[in-house]
Structure formats: C-alpha cells, structure tokens
Coordinates of C-alpha atoms and ligand atoms in Angstrom, one line a residue:
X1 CA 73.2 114.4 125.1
X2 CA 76.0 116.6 126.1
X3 CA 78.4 117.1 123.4
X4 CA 81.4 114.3 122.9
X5 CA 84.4 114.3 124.5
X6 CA 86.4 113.9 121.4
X7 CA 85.3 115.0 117.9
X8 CA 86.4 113.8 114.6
X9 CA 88.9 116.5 113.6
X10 CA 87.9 119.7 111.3
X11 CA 87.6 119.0 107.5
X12 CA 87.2 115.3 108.2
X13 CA 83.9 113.2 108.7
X14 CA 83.1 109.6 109.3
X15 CA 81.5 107.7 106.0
X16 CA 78.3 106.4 108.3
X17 CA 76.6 103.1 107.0
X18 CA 74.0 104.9 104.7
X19 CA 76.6 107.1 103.0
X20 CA 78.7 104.1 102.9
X21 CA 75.7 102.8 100.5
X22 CA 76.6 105.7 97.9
X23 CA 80.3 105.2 98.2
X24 CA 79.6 101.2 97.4
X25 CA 77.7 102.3 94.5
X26 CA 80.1 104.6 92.9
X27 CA 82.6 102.2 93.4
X28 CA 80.6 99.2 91.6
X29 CA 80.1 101.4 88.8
X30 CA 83.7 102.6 88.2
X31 CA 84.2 99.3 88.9
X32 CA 82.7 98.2 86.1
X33 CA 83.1 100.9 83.3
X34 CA 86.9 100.9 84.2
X35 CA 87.3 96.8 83.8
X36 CA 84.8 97.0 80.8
X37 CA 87.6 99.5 79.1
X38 CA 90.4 97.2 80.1
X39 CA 91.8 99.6 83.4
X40 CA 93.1 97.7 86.0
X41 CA 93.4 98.9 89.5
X42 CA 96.1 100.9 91.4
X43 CA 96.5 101.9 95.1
X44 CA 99.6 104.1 95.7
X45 CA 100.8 104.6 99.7
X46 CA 98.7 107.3 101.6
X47 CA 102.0 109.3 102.0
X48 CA 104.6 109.7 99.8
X49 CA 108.5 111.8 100.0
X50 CA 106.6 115.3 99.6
X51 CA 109.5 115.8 96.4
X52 CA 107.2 113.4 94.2
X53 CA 104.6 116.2 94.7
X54 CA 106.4 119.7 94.3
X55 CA 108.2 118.2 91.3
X56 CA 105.6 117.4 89.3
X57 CA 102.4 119.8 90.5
X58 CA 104.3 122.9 90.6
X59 CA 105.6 125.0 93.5
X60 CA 102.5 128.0 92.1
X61 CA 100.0 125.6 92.1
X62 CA 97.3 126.4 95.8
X63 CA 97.7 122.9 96.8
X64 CA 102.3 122.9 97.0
X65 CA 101.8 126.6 98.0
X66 CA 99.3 125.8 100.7
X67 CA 97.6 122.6 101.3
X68 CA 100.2 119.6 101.2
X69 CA 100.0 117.7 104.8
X70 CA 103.9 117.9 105.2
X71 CA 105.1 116.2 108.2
X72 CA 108.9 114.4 109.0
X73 CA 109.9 111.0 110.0
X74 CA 111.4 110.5 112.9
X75 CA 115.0 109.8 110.3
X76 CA 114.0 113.4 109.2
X77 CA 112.7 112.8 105.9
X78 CA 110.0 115.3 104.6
X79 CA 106.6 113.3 103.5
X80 CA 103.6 114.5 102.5
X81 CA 99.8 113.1 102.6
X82 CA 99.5 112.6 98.7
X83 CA 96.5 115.3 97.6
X84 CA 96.0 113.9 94.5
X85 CA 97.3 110.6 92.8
X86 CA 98.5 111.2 88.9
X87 CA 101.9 111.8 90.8
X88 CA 102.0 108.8 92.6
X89 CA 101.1 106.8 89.7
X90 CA 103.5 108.3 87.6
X91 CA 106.0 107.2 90.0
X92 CA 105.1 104.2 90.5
X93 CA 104.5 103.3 86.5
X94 CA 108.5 104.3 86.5
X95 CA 109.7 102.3 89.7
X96 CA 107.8 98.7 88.9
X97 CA 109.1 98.8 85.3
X98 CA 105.2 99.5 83.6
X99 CA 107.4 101.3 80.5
X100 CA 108.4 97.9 79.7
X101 CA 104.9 96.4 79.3
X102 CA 102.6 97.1 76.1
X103 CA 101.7 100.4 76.1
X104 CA 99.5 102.2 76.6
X105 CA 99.1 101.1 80.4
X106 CA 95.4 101.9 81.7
X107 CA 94.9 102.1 85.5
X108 CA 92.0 103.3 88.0
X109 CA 91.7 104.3 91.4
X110 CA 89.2 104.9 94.5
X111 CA 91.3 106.3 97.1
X112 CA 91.4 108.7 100.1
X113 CA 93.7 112.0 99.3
X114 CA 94.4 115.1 101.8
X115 CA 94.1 118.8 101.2
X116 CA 94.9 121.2 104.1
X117 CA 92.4 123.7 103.2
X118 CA 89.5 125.8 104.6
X119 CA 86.3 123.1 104.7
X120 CA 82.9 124.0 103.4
X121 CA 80.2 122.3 101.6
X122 CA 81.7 119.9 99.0
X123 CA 85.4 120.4 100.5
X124 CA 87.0 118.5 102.9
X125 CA 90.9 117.9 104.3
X126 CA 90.3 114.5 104.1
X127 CA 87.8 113.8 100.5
X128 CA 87.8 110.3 97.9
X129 CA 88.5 110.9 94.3
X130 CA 88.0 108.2 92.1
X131 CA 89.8 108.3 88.2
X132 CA 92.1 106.8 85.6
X133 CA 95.4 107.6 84.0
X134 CA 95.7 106.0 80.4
X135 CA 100.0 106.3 80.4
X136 CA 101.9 105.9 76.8
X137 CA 99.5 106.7 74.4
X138 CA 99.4 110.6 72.8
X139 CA 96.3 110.1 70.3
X140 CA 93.7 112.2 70.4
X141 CA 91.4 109.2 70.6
X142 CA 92.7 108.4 73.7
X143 CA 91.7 111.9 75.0
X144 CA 88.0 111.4 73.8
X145 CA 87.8 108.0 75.2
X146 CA 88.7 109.1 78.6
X147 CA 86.1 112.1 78.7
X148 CA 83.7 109.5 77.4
X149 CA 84.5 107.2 80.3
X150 CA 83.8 109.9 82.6
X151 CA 80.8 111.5 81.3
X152 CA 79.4 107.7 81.0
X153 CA 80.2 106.7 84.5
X154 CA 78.1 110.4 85.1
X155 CA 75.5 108.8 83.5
X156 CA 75.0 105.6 85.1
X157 CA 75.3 108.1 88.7
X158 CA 72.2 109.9 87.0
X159 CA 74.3 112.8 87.2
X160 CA 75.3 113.4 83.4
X161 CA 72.2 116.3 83.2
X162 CA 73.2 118.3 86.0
X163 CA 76.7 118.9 84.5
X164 CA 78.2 120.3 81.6
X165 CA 81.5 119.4 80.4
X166 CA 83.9 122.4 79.6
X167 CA 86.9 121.8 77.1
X168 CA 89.9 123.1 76.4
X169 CA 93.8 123.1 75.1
X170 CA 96.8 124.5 77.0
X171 CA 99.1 123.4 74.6
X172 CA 102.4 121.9 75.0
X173 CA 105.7 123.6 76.8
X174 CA 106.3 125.8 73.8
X175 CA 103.0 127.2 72.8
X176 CA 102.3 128.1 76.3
X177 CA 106.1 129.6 77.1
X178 CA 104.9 132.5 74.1
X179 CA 101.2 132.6 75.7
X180 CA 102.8 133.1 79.4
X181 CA 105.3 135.7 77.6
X182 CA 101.8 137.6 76.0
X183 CA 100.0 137.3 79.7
X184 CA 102.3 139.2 81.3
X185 CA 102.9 142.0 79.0
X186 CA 99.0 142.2 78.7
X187 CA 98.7 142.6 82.7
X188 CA 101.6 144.6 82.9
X189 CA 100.3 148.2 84.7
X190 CA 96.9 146.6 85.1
X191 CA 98.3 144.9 88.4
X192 CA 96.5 147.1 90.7
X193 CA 93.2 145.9 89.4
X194 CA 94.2 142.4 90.4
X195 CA 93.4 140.5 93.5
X196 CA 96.2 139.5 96.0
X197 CA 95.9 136.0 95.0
X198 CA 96.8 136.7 90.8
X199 CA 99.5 139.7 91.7
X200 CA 101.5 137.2 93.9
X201 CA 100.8 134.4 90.6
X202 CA 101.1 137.1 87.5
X203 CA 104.8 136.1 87.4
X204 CA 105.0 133.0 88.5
X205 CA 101.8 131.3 87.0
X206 CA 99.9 133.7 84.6
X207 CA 98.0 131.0 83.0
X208 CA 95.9 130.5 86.8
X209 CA 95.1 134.3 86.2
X210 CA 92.5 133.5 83.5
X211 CA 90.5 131.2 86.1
X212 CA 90.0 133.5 89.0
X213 CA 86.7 133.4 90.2
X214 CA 87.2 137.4 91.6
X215 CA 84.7 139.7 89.5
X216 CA 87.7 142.2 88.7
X217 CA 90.0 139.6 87.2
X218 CA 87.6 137.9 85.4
X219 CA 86.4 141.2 83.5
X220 CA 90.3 141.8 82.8
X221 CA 90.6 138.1 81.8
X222 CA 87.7 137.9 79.1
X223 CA 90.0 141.0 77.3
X224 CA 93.9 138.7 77.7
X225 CA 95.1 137.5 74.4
X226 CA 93.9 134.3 73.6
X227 CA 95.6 131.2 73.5
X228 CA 94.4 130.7 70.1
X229 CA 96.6 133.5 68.4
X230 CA 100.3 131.3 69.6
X231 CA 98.8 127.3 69.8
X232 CA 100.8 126.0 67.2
X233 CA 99.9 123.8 64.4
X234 CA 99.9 120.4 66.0
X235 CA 98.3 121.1 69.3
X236 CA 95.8 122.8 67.5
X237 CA 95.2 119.8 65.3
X238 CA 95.5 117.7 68.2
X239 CA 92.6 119.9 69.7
X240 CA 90.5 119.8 66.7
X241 CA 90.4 116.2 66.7
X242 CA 89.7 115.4 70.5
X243 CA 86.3 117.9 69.6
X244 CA 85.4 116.1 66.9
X245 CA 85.8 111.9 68.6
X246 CA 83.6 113.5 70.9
X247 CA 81.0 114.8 68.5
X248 CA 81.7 111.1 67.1
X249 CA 80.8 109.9 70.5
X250 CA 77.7 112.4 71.1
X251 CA 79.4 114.1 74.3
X252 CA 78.1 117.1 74.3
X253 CA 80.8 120.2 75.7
X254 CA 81.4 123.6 76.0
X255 CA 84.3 125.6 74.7
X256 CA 85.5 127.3 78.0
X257 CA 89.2 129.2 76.8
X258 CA 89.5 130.2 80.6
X259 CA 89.8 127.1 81.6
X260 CA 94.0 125.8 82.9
X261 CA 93.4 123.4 85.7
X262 CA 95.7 124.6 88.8
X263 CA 98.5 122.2 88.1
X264 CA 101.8 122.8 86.2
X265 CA 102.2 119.5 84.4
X266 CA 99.3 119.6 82.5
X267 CA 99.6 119.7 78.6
X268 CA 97.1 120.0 75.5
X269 CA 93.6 119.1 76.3
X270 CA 92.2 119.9 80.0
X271 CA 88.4 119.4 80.9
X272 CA 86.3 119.6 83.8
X273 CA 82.4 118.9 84.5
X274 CA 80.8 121.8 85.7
X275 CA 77.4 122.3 87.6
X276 CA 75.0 123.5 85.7
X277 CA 73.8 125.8 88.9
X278 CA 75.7 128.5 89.6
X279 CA 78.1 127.7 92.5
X280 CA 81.3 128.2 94.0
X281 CA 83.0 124.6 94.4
X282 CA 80.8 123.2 91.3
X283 CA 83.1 120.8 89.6
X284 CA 82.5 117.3 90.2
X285 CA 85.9 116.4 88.7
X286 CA 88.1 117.2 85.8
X287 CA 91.4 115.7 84.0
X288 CA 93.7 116.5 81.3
X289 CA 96.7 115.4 79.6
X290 CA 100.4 115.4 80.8
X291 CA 103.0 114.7 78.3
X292 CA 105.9 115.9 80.3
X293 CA 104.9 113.9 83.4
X294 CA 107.0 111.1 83.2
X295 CA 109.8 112.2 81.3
X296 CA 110.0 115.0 84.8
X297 CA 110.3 112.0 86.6
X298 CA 112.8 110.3 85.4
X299 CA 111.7 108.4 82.1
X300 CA 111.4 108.3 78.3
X301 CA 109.2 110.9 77.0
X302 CA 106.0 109.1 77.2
X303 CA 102.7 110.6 76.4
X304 CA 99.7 110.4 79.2
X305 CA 96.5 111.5 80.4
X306 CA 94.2 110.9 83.6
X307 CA 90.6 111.8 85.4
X308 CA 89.7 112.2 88.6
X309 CA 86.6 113.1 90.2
X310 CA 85.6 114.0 93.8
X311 CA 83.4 111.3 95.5
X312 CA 82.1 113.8 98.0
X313 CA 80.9 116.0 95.3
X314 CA 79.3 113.1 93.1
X315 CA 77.7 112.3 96.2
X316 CA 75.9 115.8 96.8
X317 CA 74.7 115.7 92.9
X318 CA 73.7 112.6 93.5
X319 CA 71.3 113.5 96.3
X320 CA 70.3 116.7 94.8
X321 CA 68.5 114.4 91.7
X322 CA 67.2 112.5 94.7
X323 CA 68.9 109.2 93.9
X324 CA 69.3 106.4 96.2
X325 CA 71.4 103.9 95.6
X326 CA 70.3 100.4 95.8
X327 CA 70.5 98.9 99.4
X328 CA 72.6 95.7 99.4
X329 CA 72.4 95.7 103.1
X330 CA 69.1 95.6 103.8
X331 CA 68.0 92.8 106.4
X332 CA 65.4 90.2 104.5
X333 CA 65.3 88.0 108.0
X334 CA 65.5 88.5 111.4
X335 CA 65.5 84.9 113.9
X336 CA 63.7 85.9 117.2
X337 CA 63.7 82.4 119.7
X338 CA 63.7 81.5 123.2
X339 CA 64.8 78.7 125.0
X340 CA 68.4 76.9 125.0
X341 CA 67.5 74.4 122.3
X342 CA 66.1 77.3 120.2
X343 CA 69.3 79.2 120.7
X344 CA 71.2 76.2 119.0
X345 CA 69.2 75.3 116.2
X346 CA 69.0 78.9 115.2
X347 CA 72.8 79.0 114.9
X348 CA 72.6 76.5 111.9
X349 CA 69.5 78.0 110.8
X350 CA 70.8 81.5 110.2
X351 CA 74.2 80.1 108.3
X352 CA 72.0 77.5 105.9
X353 CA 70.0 80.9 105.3
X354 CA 73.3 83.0 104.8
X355 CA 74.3 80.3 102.4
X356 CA 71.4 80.9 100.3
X357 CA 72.4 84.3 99.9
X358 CA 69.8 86.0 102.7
X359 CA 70.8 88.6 104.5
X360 CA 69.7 87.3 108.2
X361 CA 70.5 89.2 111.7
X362 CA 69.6 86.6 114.4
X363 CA 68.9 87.8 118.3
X364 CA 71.1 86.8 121.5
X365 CA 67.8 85.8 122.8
X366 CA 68.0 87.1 125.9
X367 CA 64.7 89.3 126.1
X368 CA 61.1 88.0 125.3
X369 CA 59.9 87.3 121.9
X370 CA 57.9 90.8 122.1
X371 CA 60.7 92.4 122.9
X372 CA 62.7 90.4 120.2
X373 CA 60.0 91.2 117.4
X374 CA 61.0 95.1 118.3
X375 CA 64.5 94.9 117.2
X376 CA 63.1 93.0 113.8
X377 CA 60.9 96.1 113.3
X378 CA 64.0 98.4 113.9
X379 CA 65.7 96.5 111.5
X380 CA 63.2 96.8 109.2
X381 CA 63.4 93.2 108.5
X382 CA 60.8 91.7 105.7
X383 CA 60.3 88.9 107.6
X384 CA 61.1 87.2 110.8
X385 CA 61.3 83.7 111.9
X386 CA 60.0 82.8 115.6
X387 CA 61.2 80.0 117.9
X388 CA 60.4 78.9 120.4
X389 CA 60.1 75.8 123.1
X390 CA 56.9 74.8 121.6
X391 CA 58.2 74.9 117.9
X392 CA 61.5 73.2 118.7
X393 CA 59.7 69.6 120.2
X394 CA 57.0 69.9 117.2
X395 CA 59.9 70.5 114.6
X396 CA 57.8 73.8 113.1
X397 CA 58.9 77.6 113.0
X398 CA 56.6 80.5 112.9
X399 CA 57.2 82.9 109.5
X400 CA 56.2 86.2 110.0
X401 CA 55.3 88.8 107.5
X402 CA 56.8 91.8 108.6
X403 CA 54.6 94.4 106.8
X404 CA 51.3 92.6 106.7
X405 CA 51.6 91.7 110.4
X406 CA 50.7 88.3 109.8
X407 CA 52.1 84.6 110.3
X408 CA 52.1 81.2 109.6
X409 CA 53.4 77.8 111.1
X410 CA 55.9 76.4 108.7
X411 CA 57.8 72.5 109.4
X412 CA 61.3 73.2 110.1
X413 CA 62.3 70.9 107.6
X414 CA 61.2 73.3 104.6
X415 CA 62.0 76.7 106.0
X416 CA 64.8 77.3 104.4
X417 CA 63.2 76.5 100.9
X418 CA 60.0 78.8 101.8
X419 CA 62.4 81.8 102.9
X420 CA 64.0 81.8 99.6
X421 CA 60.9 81.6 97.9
X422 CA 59.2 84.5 99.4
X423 CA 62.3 86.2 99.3
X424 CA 61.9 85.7 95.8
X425 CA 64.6 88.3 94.9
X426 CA 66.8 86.6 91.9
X427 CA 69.9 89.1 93.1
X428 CA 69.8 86.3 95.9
X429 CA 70.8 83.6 94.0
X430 CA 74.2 82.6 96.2
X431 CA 77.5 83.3 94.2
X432 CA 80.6 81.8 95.0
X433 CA 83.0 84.7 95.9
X434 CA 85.5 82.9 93.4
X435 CA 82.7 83.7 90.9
X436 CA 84.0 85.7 87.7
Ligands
LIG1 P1 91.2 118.6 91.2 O1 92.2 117.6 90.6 O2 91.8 119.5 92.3 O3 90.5 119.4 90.2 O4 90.2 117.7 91.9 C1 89.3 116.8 91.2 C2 88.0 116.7 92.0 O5 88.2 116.3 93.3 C3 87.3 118.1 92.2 O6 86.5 118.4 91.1 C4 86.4 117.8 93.4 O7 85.3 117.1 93.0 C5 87.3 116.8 94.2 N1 88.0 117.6 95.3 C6 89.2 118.3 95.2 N2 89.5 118.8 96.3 C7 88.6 118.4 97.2 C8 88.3 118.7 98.6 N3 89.2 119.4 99.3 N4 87.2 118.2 99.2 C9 86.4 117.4 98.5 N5 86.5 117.2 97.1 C10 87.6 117.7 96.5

C-alpha cells in the first residue's frame, strides 16, 4: 500500500487493540494495589497555566529548560501540556481544600503527560505514567510503604526481577544548600573536563552533575564530596530508617549516592527502578519525597511524597519476560445465519448471550454461511452458532466447535444454557456493573 496521506505526528503513536490489552492490565493492577492501600483516584486537566510547572520543577531542570509543550490562549495566557503530574496534584490538593481533610491524603493516577523531546525506544512526546502522591505525612514509614507499593505492583507485572531499585537521600533545603556550596568549589577549574550539558548546569544545578551519563563526568563525579560528609542529623536519621522499613519489608535496594532525580523540589529520600541490563533510557519509574512542594505553592508546610512510573517502559519489560496479559476481549461466540427470520431471532439471541456474560460478535448476514464461518475463524471465535431457514421452522441451532471442526444440532430452546456450559469459564459468571 502506498504510504498514508496523514501520519500520526513524531513521538506519538496510537495504543492499537493488543497493546491496549497491556495498558488494561497495568491499570487493573494499580487499580487494585492502590485501592487495597486506601489511594483514591485523581485526574488533573491535560494542560495547566505553564507557572504551576516552572514554579515547582525548577527552571534547570531538562524538562522547564526544554521540553514543556508551551502554547497561548487565544486571551494570551501561557499554558503548558502538564509533563508530569506531582505539580498538578499539589495544586489541586491546595485549591479543593484537601488540607482540611484527615491527613495524610493518598491519591493515584493513570494519565497521559507530554515531553517535547527527541523520541527513541522507550521515549515518546506523548507517554502514560501511572503513580501515587501520599500528601501530609513526613514519616519514614510512609517512604517505605510507597517503594513497597511500587516494587509490588512490579511484581504482580512480573517485572520485579528485571529491575533493581536504587536509593538514596538528598536531604532537605539546608543540607543540600552546603552540598551545592562543596560541588562547585570541587568542579571549580575542572570545567573544561565537563560536557556542555553540566558546564551550562555547574552553577545553576550542581546536584544533576553527579547523574550525567557522559563517561568524563562520571569519572569526575565518583571523586565529588559526598553528600554524606554535610546531611545533617535528622535527614540522616530519616534515611537510616526508610533502609531499614524496607529490610522490614524484604525490598531489596542498592545504595546509588549519584542518584538526584532531575527535579528541584525533591527532598530526602529519591529512588528509581533501574534495568538490570545495561541501557540508556532504563528506568521504568522513580519517586521521591517533596516537603517544600506545597508550602511553594501556597500552603502550610506539609510534608509529601509521590511515584510515578512510565507505562511505555513497563510495557517493553513486560514483553521482554515474554508476558501476555490476559485477553478479556477474546470472542467465545460468533452467530453466522441466513434468512430474514434468522436475522431477527439472532438479535435476541446474541443479547440473552451478552447477558450471560459471553463475549459474542454476530454477522450482518449478508454473505453465505461459508463465507460467514470465515469471519468466525478470523475472529478466532471458540465456537459459532449457525442459522439458518431450516433451523428457524424446526426451532434448532447448529453449535459449532471452532477448533475441532465439528458440530452438533442443539433445540433453540437450551442454547443459551449449553453455551455457557461449554464456555465453562467461571470469569463469565455475569456481574452487575453496580457490583462492588
Ligand atoms: P520521571 O519523573 O521523569 O523520572 O519519569 C518517570 C518515568 O516516566 C520514567 O522512568 C519513564 O518510565 C517514564 N517517562 C518519562 N519520560 C518519558 C518519555 N518521554 N517517554 C516515555 N516514558 C517516559
């Protein structure tokens, strides 16, 4: 075929139904882990005014400096697409009065966010992140909890052995202020050494210098002061604790000093979970805690801290351990018939079906029964049901068996029964959609 006259635009793809069965599945078990923990769920606007970003990410940080989708209204106002959602939940914890309610206040997410950067494997402009933000709570139990919740949901993904979970503390304001302070002396007169990317940050954001992935700056990095010689008694407390809830809890981690996150309002603990391959856009997701957040926006001080993983990225793992989610949409019957009165009696056949909780596709009927019983094999249908002229005055059905090729005449009266017999599936068992 020649190529399309339109194209879906670069960095942006279309979730196609058998990717849309991996999305389904992430989402039931985040779903589930996140209600199980007491989360309820939060969807913030697509676009937000762009300030609710550069105030709280940081104006260093790669996605302010270059990936925000900033566009104006037509009243002039400057909105971005939100690329990433702690931000817009802050904001929205502040505007609906959530400060008043019990704290802490737990809330998840599944949401589309947009980065205007270069795509490759595992980045798009237009990616899913699911996560949780656990806002008014500053115990380090709360910080264990939420790794746990992540590396659990990794689990029930069959994921959890492909990735290794790398810890670490940034501090709080102060700590890192003296850290920043002994960065820059350290790099000072080593700047030629240092690639474009961490001369331009080395006074604006020293801490990003100590993640560069460039071989030069790393070997200078692994010789910076480390953070342990200024993190002050309470963070470092704070720290100590988090690592051993998690020992508590049997996640396993990695000590990883080097690693910041890219994002200014990050305080104390910061983790991410790491390929266990060697790769350049390896993590799957990562979180942290940010106890200035809210008071930056506005509010009390009010302690916080959030996940978020890429749904893209869990996807790829996801297919690398060669796991396929369960198929909900799998057609179990397919209704072939011929004839007017055929046409009308498989109408009420195919919603009595649908009430039992059988997925059922029936067929306009237009073309022959051979023809029909092609579309059923496309469909991949376990079993169809044929009708025709014949069948309708002697008040029968035929019942097919898709893979064995073979058939039998059943009396219309007790189709419905047989089906869901043979079915047999106990998944089919018909809910009501009020159902808890
Ligand atoms: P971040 O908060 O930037 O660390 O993002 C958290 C997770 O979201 C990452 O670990 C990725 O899995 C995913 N992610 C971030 N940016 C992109 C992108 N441009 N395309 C696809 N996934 C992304």
């Amino acid at each position: 075929m020649a190529s399309p006259k339109f194209q879906s635009s670069k960095g942006t793809y279309d979730i196609l139904p058998d990717y849309h069965l991996y999305f389904s599945f992430i989402k039931k078990v985040v779903r589930h882990r996140c209600r199980e923990a007491g989360f309820r769920r939060i969807s913030t606007p697509i676009f937000e005014n762009v300030d609710v970003f550069t105030h709280s990410i940081g104006d260093t940080s790669d996605i302010v400096e270059k990936e925000m989708f900033v566009f104006e209204s037509k009243s002039g106002k400057k909105l971005a697409l939100r690329p990433e959602n702690t931000a817009g939940v802050v904001r929205a914890y502040l505007e609906h009065g959530m400060h008043q309610e019990p704290q802490p206040v737990e809330l998840y997410y599944i949401e589309p966010f947009f980065r205007y950067n270069r795509p490759q494997k595992g980045r798009f402009r237009q990616f899913h992140q699911f996560g949780f933000e656990v806002i008014g709570e500053a115990d380090p139990a709360i910080d264990a909890q939420i790794i746990y919740l992540s590396h659990k949901i990794n689990q029930d993904l069959g994921i959890a052995d492909r990735l290794t979970l790398q810890l670490n503390t940034i501090g709080c304001l102060d700590c890192r202020k003296q850290y920043k302070e002994d960065l820059v002396n350290y790099y000072a007169g080593k700047e030629r050494s240092l690639c474009e990317d961490c001369q331009n940050r080395l006074h604006r954001n020293p801490l990003r210098l100590l993640d560069c992935k460039e071989e030069d700056c790393q070997i200078l990095a692994s010789m910076a002061p480390k953070f342990e010689t200024v993190i002050d008694a309470e963070c470092k407390e704070h720290y100590t604790l988090v690592k051993e809830y998690l020992d508590e809890l049997k996640v396993p981690y990695v000590e990883n000093s080097h690693l910041v996150r890219g994002l200014d309002y990050y305080t104390r603990t910061v983790f991410e979970f790491w390929s266990n391959k060697e790769g350049a856009q390896n993590a799957t997701g990562g979180g942290g805690r940010y106890d200035e957040l809210v008071e930056m926006f506005g509010g009390q001080p009010t302690p916080a801290i959030g996940y978020a993983a890429g749904v893209e990225r869990t996807i790829d793992y996801m297919k690398e351990a060669g796991i396929r989610p369960p198929n909900k949409d799998r057609i179990h019957v397919f209704i072939a018939q011929l004839g007017p009165i055929a046409k009308k009696r498989s109408l009420s056949l195919l919603s009595e079906l649908r009430e039992h909780g059988i997925n059922v596709v029936g067929s306009a009927g237009k073309d022959s029964i051979k023809s029909q019983m092609r579309v059923a094999d496309r469909l991949k249908a376990k079993y169809s049901l044929i009708l025709g002229q014949i069948e309708v005055q002697e008040g029968t059905i035929i019942l097919r068996n898709m893979d064995k090729g073979s058939q039998e005449v059943v009396q219309m009266d007790d189709i419905v029964k047989t089906v869901v017999e043979r079915i047999g599936d106990n998944s089919l068992k018909k809910k009501s959609l009020w159902e808890e």
